[in-house]
PDB file of C-alpha atoms in Angstrom:
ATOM      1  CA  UNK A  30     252.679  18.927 121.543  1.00 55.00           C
ATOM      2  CA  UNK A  31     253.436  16.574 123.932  1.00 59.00           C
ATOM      3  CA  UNK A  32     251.369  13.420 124.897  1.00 66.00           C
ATOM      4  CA  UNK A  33     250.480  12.308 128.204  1.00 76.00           C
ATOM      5  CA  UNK A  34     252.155   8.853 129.258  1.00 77.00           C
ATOM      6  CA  UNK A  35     249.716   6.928 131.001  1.00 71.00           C
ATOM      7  CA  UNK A  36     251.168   3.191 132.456  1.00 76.00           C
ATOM      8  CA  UNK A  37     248.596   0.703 131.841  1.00 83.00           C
ATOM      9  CA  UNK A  38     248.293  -1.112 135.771  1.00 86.00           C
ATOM     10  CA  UNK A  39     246.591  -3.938 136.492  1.00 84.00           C
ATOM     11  CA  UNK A  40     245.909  -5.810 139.924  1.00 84.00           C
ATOM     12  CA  UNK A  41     248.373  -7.799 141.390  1.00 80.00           C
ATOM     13  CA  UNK A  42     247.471 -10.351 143.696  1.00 85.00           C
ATOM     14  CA  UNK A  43     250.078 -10.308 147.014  1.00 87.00           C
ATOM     15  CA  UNK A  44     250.767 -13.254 146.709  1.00 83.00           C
ATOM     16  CA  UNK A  45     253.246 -12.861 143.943  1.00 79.00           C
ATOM     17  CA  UNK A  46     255.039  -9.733 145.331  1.00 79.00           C
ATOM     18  CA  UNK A  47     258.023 -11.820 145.636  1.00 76.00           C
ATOM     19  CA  UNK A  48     258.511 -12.456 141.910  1.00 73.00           C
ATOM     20  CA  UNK A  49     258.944  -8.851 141.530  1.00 73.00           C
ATOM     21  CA  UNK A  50     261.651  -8.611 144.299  1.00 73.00           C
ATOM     22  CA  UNK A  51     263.604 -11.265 143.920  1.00 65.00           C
ATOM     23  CA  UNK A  52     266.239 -10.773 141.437  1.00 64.00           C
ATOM     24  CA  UNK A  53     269.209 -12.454 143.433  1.00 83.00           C
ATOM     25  CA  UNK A  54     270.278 -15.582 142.118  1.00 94.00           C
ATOM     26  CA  UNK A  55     269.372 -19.097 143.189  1.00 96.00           C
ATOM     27  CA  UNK A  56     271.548 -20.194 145.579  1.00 98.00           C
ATOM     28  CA  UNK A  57     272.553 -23.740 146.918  1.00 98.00           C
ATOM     29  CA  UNK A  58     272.856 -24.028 150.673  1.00 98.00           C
ATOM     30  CA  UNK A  59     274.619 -26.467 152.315  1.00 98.00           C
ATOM     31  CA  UNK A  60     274.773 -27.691 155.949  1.00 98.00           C
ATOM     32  CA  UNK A  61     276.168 -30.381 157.914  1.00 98.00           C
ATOM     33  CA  UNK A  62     275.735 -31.582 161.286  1.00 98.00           C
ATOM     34  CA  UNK A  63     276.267 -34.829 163.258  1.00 97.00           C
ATOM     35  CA  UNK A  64     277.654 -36.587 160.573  1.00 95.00           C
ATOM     36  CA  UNK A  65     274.401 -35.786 157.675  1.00 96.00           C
ATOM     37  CA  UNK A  66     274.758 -33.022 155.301  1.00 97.00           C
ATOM     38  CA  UNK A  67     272.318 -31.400 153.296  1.00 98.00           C
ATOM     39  CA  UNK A  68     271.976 -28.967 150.026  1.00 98.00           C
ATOM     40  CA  UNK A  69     268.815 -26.906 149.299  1.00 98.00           C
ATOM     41  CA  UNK A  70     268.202 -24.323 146.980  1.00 97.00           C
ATOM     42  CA  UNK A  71     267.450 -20.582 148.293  1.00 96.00           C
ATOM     43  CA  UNK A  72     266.524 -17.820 146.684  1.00 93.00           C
ATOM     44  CA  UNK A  73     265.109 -15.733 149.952  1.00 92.00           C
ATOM     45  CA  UNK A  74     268.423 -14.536 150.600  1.00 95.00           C
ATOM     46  CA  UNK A  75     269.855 -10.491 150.663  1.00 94.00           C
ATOM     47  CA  UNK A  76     273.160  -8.825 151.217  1.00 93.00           C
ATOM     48  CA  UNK A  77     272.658  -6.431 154.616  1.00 93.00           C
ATOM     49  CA  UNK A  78     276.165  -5.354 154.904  1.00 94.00           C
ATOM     50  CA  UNK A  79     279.206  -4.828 153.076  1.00 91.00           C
ATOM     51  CA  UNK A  80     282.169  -4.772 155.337  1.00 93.00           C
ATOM     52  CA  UNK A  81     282.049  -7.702 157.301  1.00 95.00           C
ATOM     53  CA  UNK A  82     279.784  -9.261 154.547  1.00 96.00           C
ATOM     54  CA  UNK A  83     276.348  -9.971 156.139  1.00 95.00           C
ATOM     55  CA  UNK A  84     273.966 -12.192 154.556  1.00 96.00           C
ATOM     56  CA  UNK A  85     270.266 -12.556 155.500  1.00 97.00           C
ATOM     57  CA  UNK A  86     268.544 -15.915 154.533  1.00 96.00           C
ATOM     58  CA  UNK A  87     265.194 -17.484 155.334  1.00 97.00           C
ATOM     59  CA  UNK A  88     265.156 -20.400 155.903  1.00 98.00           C
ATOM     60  CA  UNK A  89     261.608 -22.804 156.883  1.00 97.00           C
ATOM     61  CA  UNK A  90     261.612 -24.818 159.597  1.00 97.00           C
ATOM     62  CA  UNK A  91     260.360 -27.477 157.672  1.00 96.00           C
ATOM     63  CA  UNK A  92     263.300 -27.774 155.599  1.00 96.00           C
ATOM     64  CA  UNK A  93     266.191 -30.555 156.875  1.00 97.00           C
ATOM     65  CA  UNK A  94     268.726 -28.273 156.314  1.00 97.00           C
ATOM     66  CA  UNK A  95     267.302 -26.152 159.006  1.00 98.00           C
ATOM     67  CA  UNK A  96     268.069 -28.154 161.768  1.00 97.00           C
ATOM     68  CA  UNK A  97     271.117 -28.908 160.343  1.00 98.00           C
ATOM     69  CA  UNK A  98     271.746 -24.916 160.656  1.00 98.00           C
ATOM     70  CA  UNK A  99     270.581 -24.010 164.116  1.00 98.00           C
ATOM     71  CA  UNK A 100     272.969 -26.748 165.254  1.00 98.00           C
ATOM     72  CA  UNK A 101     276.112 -26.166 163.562  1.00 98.00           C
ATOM     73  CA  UNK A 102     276.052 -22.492 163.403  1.00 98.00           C
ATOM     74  CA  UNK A 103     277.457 -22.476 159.959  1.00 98.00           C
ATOM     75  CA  UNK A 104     276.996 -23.255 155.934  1.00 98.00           C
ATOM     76  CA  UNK A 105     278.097 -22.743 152.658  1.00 98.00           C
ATOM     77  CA  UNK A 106     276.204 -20.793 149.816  1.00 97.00           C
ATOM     78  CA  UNK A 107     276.975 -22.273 146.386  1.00 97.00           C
ATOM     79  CA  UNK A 108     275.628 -19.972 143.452  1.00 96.00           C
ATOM     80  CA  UNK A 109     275.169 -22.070 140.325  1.00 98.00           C
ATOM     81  CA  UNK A 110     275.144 -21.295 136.858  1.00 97.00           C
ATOM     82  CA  UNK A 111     272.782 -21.807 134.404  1.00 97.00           C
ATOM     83  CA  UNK A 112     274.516 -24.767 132.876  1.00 97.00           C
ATOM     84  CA  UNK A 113     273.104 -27.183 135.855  1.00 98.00           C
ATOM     85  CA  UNK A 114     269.833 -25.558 135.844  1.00 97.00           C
ATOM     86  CA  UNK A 115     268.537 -29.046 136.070  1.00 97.00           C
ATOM     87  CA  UNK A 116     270.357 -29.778 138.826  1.00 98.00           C
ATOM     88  CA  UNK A 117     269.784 -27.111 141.099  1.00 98.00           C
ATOM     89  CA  UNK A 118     265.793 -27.100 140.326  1.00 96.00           C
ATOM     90  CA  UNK A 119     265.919 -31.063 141.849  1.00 96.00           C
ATOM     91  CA  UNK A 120     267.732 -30.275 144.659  1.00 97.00           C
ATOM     92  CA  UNK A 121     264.965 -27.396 145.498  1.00 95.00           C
ATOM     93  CA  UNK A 122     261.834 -29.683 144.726  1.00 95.00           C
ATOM     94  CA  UNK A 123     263.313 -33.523 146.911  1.00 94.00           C
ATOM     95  CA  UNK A 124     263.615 -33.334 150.697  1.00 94.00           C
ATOM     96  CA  UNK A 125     266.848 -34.412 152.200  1.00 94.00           C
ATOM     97  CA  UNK A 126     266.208 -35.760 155.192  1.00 94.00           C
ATOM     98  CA  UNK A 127     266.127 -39.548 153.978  1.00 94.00           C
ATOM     99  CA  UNK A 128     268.489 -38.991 150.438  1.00 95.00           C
ATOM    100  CA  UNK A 129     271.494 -37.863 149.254  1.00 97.00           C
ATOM    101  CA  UNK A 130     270.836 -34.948 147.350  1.00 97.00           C
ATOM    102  CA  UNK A 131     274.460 -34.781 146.121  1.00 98.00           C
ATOM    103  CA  UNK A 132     274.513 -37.931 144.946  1.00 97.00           C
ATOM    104  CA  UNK A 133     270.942 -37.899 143.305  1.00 97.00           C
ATOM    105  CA  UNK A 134     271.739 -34.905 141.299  1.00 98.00           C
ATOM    106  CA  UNK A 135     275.390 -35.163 140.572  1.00 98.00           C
ATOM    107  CA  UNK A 136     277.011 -32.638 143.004  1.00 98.00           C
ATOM    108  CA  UNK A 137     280.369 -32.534 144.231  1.00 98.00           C
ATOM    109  CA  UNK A 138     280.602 -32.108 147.651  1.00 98.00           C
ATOM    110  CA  UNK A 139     284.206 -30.586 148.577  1.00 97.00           C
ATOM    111  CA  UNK A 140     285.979 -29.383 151.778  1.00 98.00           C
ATOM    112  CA  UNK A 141     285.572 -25.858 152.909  1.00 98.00           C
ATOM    113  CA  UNK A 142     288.438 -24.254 154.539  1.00 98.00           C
ATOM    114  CA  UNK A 143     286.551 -22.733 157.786  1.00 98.00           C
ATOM    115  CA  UNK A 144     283.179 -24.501 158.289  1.00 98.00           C
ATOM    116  CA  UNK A 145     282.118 -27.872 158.084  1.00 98.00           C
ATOM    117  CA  UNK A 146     279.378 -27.448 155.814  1.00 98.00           C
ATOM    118  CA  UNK A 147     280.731 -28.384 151.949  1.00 98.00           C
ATOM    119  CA  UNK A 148     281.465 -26.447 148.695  1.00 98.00           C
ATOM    120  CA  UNK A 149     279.646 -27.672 145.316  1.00 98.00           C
ATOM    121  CA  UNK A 150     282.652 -28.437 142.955  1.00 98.00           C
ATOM    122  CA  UNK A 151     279.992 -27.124 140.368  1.00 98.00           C
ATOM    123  CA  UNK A 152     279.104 -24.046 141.438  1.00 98.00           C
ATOM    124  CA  UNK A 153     281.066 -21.143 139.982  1.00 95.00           C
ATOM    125  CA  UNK A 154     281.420 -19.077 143.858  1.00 96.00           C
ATOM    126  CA  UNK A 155     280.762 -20.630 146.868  1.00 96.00           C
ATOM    127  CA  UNK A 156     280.872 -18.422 150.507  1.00 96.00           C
ATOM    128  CA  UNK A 157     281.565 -20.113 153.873  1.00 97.00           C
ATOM    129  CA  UNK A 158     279.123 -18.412 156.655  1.00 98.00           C
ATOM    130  CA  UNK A 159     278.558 -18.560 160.209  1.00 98.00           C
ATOM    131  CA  UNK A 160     275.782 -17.794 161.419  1.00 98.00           C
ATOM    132  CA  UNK A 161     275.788 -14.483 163.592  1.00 98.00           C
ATOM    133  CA  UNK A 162     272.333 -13.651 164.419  1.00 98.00           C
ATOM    134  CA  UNK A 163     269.442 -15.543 165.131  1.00 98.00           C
ATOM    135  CA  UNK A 164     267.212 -12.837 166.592  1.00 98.00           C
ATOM    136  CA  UNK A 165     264.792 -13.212 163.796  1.00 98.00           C
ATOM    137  CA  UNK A 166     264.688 -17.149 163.208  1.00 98.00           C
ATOM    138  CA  UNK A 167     261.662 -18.031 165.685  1.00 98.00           C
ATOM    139  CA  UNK A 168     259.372 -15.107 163.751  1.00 97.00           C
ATOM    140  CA  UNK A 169     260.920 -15.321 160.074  1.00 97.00           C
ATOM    141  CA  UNK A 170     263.465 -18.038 159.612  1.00 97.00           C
ATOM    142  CA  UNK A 171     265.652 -15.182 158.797  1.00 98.00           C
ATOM    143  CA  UNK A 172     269.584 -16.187 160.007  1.00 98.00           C
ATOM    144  CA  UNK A 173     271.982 -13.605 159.400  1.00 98.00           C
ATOM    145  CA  UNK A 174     275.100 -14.786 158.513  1.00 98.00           C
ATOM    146  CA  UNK A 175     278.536 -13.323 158.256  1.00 96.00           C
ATOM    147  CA  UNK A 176     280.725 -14.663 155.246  1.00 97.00           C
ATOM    148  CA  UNK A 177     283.796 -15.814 156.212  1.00 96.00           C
ATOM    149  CA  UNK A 178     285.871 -17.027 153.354  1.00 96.00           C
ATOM    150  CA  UNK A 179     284.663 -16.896 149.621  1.00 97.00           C
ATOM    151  CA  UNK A 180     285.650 -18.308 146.545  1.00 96.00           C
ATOM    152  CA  UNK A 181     285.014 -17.946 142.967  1.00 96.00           C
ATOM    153  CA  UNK A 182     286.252 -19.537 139.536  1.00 96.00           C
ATOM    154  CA  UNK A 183     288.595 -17.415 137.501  1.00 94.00           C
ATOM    155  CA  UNK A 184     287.788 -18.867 134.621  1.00 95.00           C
ATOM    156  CA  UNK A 185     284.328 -18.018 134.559  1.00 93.00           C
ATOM    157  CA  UNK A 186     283.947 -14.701 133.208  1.00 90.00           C
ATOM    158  CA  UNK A 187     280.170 -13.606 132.703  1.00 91.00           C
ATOM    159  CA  UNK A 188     278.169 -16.017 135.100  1.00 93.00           C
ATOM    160  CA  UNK A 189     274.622 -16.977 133.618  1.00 95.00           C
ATOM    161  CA  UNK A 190     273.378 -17.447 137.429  1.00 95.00           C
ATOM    162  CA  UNK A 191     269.593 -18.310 137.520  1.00 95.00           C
ATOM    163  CA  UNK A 192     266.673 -16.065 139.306  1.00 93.00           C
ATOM    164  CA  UNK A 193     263.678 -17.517 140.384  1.00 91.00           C
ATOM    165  CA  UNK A 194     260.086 -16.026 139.006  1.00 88.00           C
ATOM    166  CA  UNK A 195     257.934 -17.744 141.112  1.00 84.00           C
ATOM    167  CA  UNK A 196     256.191 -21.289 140.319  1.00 85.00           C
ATOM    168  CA  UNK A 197     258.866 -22.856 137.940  1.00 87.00           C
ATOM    169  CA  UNK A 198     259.289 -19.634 136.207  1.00 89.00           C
ATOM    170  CA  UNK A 199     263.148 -18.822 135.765  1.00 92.00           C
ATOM    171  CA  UNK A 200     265.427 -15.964 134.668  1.00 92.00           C
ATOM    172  CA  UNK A 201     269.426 -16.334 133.241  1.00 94.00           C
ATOM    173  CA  UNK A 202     271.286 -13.713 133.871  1.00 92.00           C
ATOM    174  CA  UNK A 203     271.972 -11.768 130.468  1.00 88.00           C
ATOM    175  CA  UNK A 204     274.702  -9.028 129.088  1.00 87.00           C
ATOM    176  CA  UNK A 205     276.456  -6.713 131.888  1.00 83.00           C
ATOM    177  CA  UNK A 206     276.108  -3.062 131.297  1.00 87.00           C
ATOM    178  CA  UNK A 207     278.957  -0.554 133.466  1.00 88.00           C
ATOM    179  CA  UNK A 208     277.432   2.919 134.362  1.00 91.00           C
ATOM    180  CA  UNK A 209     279.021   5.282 136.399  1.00 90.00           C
ATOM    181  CA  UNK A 210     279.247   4.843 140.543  1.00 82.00           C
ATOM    182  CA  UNK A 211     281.036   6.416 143.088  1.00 81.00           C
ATOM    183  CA  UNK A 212     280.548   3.085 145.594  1.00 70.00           C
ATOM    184  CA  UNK A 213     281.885   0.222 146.085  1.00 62.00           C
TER     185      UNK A 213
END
């Protein structure tokens, strides 16, 4: 005899959609423009392509660091690890438009190799992007942006990146599992 499995379901207001579908990690954006950089956290971000890679990110335009995008054309995506959990969740909750974020929270700003925007020294990957499409910025804040150079510590092995749950609420990355695939 076998018994019916019936999910238990309960109403979920729309307003927290996101936390369901937003597994990427927290990211760390940087910009710079004119002389003033800038580092927020992200987590609205999504691949859309794999050869160039194509990133879409929103972006409001009442952060500072979108300005500092639409001018320059260009930024960096750190993606921190767990261990400066701290960090990251300050950068996300102070404005930069009259601070330092990298100095208030202890990041390493650090040349990039073809943008202007800079790498976080702490960050175990960081991706330099130009931006590639704007088509979608005035309606969504959505850029699209094409990576352009990435780079990634060898010595970390199992990255505990952080994903955001939705009003302080995060996730660490756990154990890796490999299952069979015929893609990429």
């Amino acid at each position: 005899m076998t018994s019916e499995v019936r999910p238990t379901r309960k109403n979920l207001p729309l307003s927290r959609v996101y936390r369901l579908l937003e597994p990427g990690p927290v990211v760390l954006l940087t910009t710079a423009h004119d002389g003033r950089t800038d580092v927020m956290a992200m987590s609205w971000h999504t691949m859309l392509e794999f050869e160039p890679p194509l990133v879409g990110c929103v972006v409001s335009n009442r952060n500072f660091s979108f300005g500092l995008l639409q001018a320059s054309g260009e930024c960096a995506i750190a993606i921190p690890t767990a261990e400066i959990a701290r960090q990251v969740v300050g950068v996300g909750n102070r404005s930069g438009r009259r601070r330092d974020k990298f100095r208030d929270f202890g990041l390493t700003p650090v040349p990039a190799s073809r943008v202007a925007a800079p790498l976080v020294a702490e960050c175990y990957a960081n991706l330099e992007c130009r931006v590639v499409d704007t088509t979608m910025v005035p309606t969504y804040g959505l850029f699209v942006l094409e990576v352009v150079k990435a780079w990634v510590d060898p010595t970390v092995k199992q990255p505990r990146t952080l994903h955001h749950r939705g009003r302080g609420l995060f996730m660490v990355a756990g154990p890796q599992i490999r299952l069979a695939s015929r893609k990429k």
